[in-house]
Coordinates of C-alpha atoms and ligand atoms in Angstrom, one line a residue:
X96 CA 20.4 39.4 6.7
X97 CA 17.5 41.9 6.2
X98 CA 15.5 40.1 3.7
X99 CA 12.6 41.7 1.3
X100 CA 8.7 40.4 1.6
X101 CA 6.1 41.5 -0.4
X102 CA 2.5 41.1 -0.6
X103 CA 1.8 39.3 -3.9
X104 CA -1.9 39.0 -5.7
X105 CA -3.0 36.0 -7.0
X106 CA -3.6 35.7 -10.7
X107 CA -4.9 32.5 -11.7
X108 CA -4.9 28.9 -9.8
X109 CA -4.3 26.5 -12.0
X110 CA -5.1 22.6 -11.2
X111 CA -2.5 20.4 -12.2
X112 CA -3.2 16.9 -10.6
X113 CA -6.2 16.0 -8.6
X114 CA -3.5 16.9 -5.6
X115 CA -1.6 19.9 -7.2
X116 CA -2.1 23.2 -7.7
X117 CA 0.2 25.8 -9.9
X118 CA -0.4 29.6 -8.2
X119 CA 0.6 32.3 -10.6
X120 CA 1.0 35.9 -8.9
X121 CA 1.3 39.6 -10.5
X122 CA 4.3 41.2 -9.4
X123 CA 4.0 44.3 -7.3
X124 CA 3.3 47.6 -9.7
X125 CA 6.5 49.2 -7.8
X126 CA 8.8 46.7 -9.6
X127 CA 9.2 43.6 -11.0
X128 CA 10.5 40.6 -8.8
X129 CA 13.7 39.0 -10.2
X130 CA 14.3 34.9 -9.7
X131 CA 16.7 33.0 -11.3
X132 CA 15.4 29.5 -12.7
X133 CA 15.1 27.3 -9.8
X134 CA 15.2 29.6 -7.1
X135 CA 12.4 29.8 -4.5
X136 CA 9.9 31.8 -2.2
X137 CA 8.5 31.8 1.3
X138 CA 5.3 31.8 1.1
X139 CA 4.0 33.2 4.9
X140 CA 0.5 32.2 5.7
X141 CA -1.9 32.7 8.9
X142 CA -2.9 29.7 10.2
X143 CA -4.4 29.4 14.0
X144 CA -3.0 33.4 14.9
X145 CA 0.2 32.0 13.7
X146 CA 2.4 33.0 10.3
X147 CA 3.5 30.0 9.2
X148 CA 6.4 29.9 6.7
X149 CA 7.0 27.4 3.7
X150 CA 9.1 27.2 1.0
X151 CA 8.3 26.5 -3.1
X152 CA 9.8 26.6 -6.2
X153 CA 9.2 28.7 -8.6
X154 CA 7.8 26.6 -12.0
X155 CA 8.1 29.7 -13.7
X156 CA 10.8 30.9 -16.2
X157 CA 12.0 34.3 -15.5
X158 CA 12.8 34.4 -19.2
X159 CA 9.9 32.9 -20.6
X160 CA 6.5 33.9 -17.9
X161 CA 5.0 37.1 -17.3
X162 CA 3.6 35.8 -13.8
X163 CA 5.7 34.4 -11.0
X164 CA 4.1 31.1 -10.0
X165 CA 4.9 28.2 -7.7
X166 CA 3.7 24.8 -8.2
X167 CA 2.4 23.2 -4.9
X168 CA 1.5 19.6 -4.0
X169 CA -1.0 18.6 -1.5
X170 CA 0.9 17.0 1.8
X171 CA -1.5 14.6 4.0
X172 CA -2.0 16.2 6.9
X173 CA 0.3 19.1 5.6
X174 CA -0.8 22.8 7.3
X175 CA 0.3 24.8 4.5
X176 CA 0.0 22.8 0.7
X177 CA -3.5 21.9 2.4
X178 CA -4.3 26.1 2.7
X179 CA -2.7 26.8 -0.5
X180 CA -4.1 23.9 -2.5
X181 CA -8.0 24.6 -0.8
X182 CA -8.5 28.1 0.3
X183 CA -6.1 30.4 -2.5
X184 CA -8.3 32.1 -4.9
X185 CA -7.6 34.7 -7.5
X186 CA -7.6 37.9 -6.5
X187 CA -6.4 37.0 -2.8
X188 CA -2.9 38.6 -1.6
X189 CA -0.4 36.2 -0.3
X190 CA 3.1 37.6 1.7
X191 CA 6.5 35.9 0.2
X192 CA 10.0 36.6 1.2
X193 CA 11.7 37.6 -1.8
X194 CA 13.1 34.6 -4.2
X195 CA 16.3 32.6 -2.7
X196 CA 18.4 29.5 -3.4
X197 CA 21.5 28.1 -4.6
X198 CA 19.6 26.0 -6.6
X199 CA 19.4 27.7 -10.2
X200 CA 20.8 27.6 -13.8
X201 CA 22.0 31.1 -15.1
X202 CA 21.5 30.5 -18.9
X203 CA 24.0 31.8 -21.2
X204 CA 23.5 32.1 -25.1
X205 CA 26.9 31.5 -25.8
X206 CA 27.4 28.3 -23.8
X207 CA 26.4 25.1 -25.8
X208 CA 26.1 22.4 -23.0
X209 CA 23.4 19.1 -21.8
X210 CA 21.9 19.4 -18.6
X211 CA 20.9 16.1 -16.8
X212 CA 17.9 16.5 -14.4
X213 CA 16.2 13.9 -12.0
X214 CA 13.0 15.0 -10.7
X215 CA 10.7 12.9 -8.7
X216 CA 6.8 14.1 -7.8
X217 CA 7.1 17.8 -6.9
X218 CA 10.2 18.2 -8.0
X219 CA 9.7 18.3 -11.2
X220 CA 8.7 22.5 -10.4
X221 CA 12.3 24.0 -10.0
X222 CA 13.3 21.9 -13.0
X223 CA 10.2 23.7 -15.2
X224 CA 12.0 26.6 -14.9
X225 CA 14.7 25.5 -15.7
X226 CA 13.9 23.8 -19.0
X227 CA 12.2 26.5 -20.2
X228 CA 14.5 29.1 -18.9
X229 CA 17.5 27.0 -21.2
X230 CA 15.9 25.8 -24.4
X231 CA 14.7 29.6 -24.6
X232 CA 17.8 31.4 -23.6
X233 CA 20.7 28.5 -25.0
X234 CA 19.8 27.7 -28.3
X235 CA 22.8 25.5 -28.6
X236 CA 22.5 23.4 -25.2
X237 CA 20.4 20.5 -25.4
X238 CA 18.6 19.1 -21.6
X239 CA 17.6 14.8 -20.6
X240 CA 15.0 15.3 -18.1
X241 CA 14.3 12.0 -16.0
X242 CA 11.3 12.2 -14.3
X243 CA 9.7 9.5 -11.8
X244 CA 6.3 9.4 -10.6
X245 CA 3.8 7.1 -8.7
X246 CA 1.4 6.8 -11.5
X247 CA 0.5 8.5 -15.2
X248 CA -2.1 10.7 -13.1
X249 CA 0.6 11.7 -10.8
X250 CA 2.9 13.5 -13.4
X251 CA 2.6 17.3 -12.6
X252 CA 3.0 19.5 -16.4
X253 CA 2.6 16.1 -18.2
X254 CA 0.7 18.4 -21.4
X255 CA 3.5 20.9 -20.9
X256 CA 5.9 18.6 -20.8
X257 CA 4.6 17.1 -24.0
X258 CA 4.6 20.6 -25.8
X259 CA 8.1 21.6 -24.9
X260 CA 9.0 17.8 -25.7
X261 CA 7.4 19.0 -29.7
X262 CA 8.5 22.3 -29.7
X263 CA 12.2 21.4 -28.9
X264 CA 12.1 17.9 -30.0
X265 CA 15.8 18.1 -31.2
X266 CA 17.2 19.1 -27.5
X267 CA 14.6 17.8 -24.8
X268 CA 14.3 14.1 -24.1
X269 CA 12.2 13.1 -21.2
X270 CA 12.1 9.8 -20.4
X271 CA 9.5 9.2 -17.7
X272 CA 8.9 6.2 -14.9
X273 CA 6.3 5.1 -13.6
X274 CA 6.4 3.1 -9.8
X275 CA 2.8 1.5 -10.1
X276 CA 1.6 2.5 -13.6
X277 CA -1.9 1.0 -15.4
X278 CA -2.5 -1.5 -17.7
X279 CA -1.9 1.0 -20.5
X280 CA 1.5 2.6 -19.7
X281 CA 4.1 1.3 -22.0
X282 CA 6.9 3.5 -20.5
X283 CA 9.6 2.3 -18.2
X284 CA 8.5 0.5 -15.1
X285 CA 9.9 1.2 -11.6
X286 CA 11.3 4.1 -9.6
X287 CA 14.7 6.6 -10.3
X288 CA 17.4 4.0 -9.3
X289 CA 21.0 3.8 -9.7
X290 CA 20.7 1.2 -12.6
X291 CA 17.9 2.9 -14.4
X292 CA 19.5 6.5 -14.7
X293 CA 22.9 4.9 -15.5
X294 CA 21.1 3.7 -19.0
X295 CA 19.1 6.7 -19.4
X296 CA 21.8 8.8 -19.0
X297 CA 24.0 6.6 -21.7
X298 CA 21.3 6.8 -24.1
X299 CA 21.2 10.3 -23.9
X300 CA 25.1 10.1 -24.7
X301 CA 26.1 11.7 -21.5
X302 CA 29.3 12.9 -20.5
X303 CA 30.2 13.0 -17.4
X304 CA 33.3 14.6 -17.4
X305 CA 31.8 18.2 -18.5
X306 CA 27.7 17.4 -18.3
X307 CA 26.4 19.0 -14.9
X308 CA 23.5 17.3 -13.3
X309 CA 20.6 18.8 -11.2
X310 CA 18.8 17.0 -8.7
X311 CA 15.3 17.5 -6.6
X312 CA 13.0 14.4 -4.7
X313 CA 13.2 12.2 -2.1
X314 CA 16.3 11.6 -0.3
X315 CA 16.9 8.1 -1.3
X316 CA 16.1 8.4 -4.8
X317 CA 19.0 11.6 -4.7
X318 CA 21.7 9.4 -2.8
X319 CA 20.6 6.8 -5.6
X320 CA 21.5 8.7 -8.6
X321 CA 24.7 10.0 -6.8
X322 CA 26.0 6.9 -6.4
X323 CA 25.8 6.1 -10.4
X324 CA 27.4 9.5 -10.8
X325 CA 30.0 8.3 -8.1
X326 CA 31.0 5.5 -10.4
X327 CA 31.5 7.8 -13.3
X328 CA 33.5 9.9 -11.1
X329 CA 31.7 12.6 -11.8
X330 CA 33.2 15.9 -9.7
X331 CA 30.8 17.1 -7.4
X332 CA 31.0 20.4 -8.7
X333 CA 29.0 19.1 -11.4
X334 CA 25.9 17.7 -9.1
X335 CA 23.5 19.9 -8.2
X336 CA 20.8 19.4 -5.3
X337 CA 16.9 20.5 -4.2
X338 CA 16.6 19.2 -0.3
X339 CA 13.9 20.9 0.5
X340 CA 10.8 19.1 -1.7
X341 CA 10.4 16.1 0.5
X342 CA 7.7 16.8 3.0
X343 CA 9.1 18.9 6.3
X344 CA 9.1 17.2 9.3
X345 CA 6.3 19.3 10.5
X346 CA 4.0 19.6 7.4
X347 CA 3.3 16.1 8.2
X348 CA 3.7 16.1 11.7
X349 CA 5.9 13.5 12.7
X350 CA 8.3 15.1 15.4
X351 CA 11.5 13.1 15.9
X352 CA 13.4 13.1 19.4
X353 CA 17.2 13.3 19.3
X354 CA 18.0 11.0 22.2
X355 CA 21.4 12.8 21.9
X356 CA 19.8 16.1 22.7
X357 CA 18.5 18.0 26.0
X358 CA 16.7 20.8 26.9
X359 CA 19.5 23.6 27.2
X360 CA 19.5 27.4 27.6
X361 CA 21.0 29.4 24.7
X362 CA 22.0 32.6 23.8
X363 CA 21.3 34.5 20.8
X364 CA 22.9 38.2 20.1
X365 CA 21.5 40.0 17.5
X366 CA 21.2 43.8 16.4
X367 CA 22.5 44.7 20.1
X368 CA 20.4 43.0 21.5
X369 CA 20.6 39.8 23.8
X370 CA 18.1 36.9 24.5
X371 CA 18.6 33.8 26.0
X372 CA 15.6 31.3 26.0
X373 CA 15.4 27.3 26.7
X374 CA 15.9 25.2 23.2
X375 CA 13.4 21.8 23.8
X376 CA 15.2 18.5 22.3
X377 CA 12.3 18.4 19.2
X378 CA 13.2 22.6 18.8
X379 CA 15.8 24.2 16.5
X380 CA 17.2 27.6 17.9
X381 CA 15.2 29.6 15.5
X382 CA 11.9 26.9 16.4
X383 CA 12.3 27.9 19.9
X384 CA 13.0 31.6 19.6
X385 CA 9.7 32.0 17.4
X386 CA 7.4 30.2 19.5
X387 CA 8.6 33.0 22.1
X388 CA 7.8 36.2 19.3
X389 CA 11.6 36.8 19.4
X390 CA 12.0 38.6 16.0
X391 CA 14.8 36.4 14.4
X392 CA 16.3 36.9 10.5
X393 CA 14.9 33.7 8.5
X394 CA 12.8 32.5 5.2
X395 CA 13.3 29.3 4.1
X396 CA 13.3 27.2 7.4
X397 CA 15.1 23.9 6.1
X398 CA 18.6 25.0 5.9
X399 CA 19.1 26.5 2.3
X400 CA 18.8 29.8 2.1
X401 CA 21.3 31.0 4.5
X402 CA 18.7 34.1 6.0
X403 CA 19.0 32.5 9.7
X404 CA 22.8 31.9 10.1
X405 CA 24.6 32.9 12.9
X406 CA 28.1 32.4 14.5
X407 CA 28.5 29.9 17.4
X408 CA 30.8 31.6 19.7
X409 CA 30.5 29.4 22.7
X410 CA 29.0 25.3 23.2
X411 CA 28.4 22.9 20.9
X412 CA 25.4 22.3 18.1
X413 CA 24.1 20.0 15.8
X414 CA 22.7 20.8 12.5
X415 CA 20.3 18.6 10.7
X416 CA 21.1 19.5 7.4
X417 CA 24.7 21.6 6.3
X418 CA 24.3 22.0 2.5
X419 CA 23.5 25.5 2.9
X420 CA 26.8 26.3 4.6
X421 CA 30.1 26.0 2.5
X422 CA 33.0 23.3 4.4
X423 CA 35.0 26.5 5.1
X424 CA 31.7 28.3 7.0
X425 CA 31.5 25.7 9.0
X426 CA 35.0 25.5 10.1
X427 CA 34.8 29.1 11.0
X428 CA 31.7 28.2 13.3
X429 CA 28.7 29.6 11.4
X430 CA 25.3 27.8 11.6
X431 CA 21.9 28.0 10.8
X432 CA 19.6 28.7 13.2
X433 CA 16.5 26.8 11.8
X434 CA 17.9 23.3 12.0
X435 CA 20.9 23.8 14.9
X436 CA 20.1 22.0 18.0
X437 CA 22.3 23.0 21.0
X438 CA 24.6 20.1 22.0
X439 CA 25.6 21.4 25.2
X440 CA 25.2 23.9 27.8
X441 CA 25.9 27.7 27.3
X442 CA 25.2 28.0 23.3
X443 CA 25.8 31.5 22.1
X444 CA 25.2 32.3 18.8
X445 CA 25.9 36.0 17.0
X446 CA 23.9 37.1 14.2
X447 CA 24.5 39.7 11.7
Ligands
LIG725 S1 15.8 30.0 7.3 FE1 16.6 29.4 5.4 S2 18.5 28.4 6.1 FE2 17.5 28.8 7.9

């Protein structure tokens, strides 16, 4: 899958938390760059002669913005929020890959419906969009935005927040929590656990037969909501899930052996032609056909946007993450590249 980049100019850098940084870009003069609220880009930065790729979130509404801007929070360690947070400055020209994601609300004027969101640190930024995208666009749907953070100086948009909060005080509830808050915080104490969004949700008069319910943090805190829906038996055609905003694996690098996995030799087939190249235990394919400049389809690089998948015609892999890929995909043997490690000898994999 061919996808689009551009080269984007920066319009303003906006400092949202001591550790955060909103980057608002012009779109190109040619044309104007369409998102849906909650997608994301690929930003592609050159770090040490090397492009390194990461994905964020748009926080801006496509119905609401003029700008296209992602919000972007400072990793320790991390190689890219570090560059974006420290060495963006207006007027600079970034490269993205054009917006992706299955993550996204479509509003619809006629539809009259309550979103549930849980956001945790950064991932309040998809959500942005989407609030604004809805309370503009649905003048009948109301949204419950639970937010968690570690302290009242970590809450990214709090002053937007507040104004949207005003503006639509009749459809927007946010109730926020705080993990280890000061003396003066009178909100809600703790972290986004099962017990805490069950009685927010029921006090925002939730239904969880029809409500639909969008989710972006931390693993744990996801699983943890999930299981209150679970009780509710909510259908999980009505949960909705961000993977990507918890740090990658090697913006803070840690690098995590499989002991299941061994150096193998793998084949890749793509646009006619053929390379095969040795896959290292801590490599995906796509890891180890990159560090070789073998020109390989991708954006995204943690398993959601679909750019890198290929067909496994031969061996066995392992994926680290299958949400971008439907059940029936998989059963038919597709994979993506960027988090498939080969299992055995003789991987082949055939890419469009
Ligand atoms: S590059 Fe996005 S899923 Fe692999």
């Amino acid at each position: 899958m061919a996808l689009k980049t551009y080269f984007l100019q920066v319009k303003e850098v906006v400092v949202e938390t001591p550790d955060c940084v909103t980057i608002y870009f012009w779109h190109p003069l040619s044309e104007q760059i369409k998102y849906k609220a909650g997608q994301f880009i690929t930003v592609i930065v050159p770090i040490d002669g090397k492009k390194v790729r990461r994905s964020y979130s748009m926080s801006t509404s496509p119905h609401t913005d003029t700008a296209l801007g992602i919000t972007v929070k400072r990793v320790l360690g991390g190689l890219v929020s570090n560059y974006l947070n420290d060495r963006v400055q207006v007027g600079d020209f970034l490269e993205i890959v054009e917006p992706l994601g299955n993550f996204f609300v479509e509003p619809d004027a006629e539809k009259s419906r309550h979103l549930v969101l849980f956001a945790a640190g950064s991932g309040i930024t998809p959500m942005m969009s989407i609030i604004k995208s809805v309370l503009k666009m649905e003048p009948e749907s109301r949204i419950t935005l639970i937010y968690g953070n570690r302290s009242e100086g970590s809450i990214i948009f709090k002053d937007k927040i507040e104004e949207l909060e005003y503006k639509y005080r009749e459809r927007l509830k946010v109730h926020h929590i705080i993990s280890r808050p000061s003396d003066y915080w009178v909100g809600q104490v703790g972290r986004i656990s099962q017990g805490i969004s069950i009685r927010f949700m029921k006090d925002s008069y939730t239904d969880f037969a029809k409500d639909h319910f969008y989710l972006c943090g931390p693993e744990g805190m996801m699983e943890d909501v999930i299981k209150g829906l679970n009780i509710y038996e909510v259908d999980k055609s009505q949960i909705h899930r961000e993977n990507f905003h918890a740090p990658m694996l090697d913006e803070i690098h840690v690098e995590e052996t499989d002991n299941s996995l061994k150096t193998q030799m793998v084949k890749v087939i793509y646009d006619g032609d053929e390379f095969e190249f040795e896959v290292k235990p801590h490599q995906s394919i796509l890891e180890a056909a990159l560090d070789l400049d073998i020109d390989l389809p991708y954006s995204c690089q943690a398993g959601m946007c679909t750019a890198c998948m290929g067909k496994c015609t031969e061996g066995k892999v392992k994926m680290d993450e299958e949400e971008g890929l439907t059940d029936k995909e998989i059963a038919q043997g597709y994979i993506l590249t960027c988090v498939a490690h080969p299992l055995t000898a003789g991987v082949v994999v055939e890419m469009d």
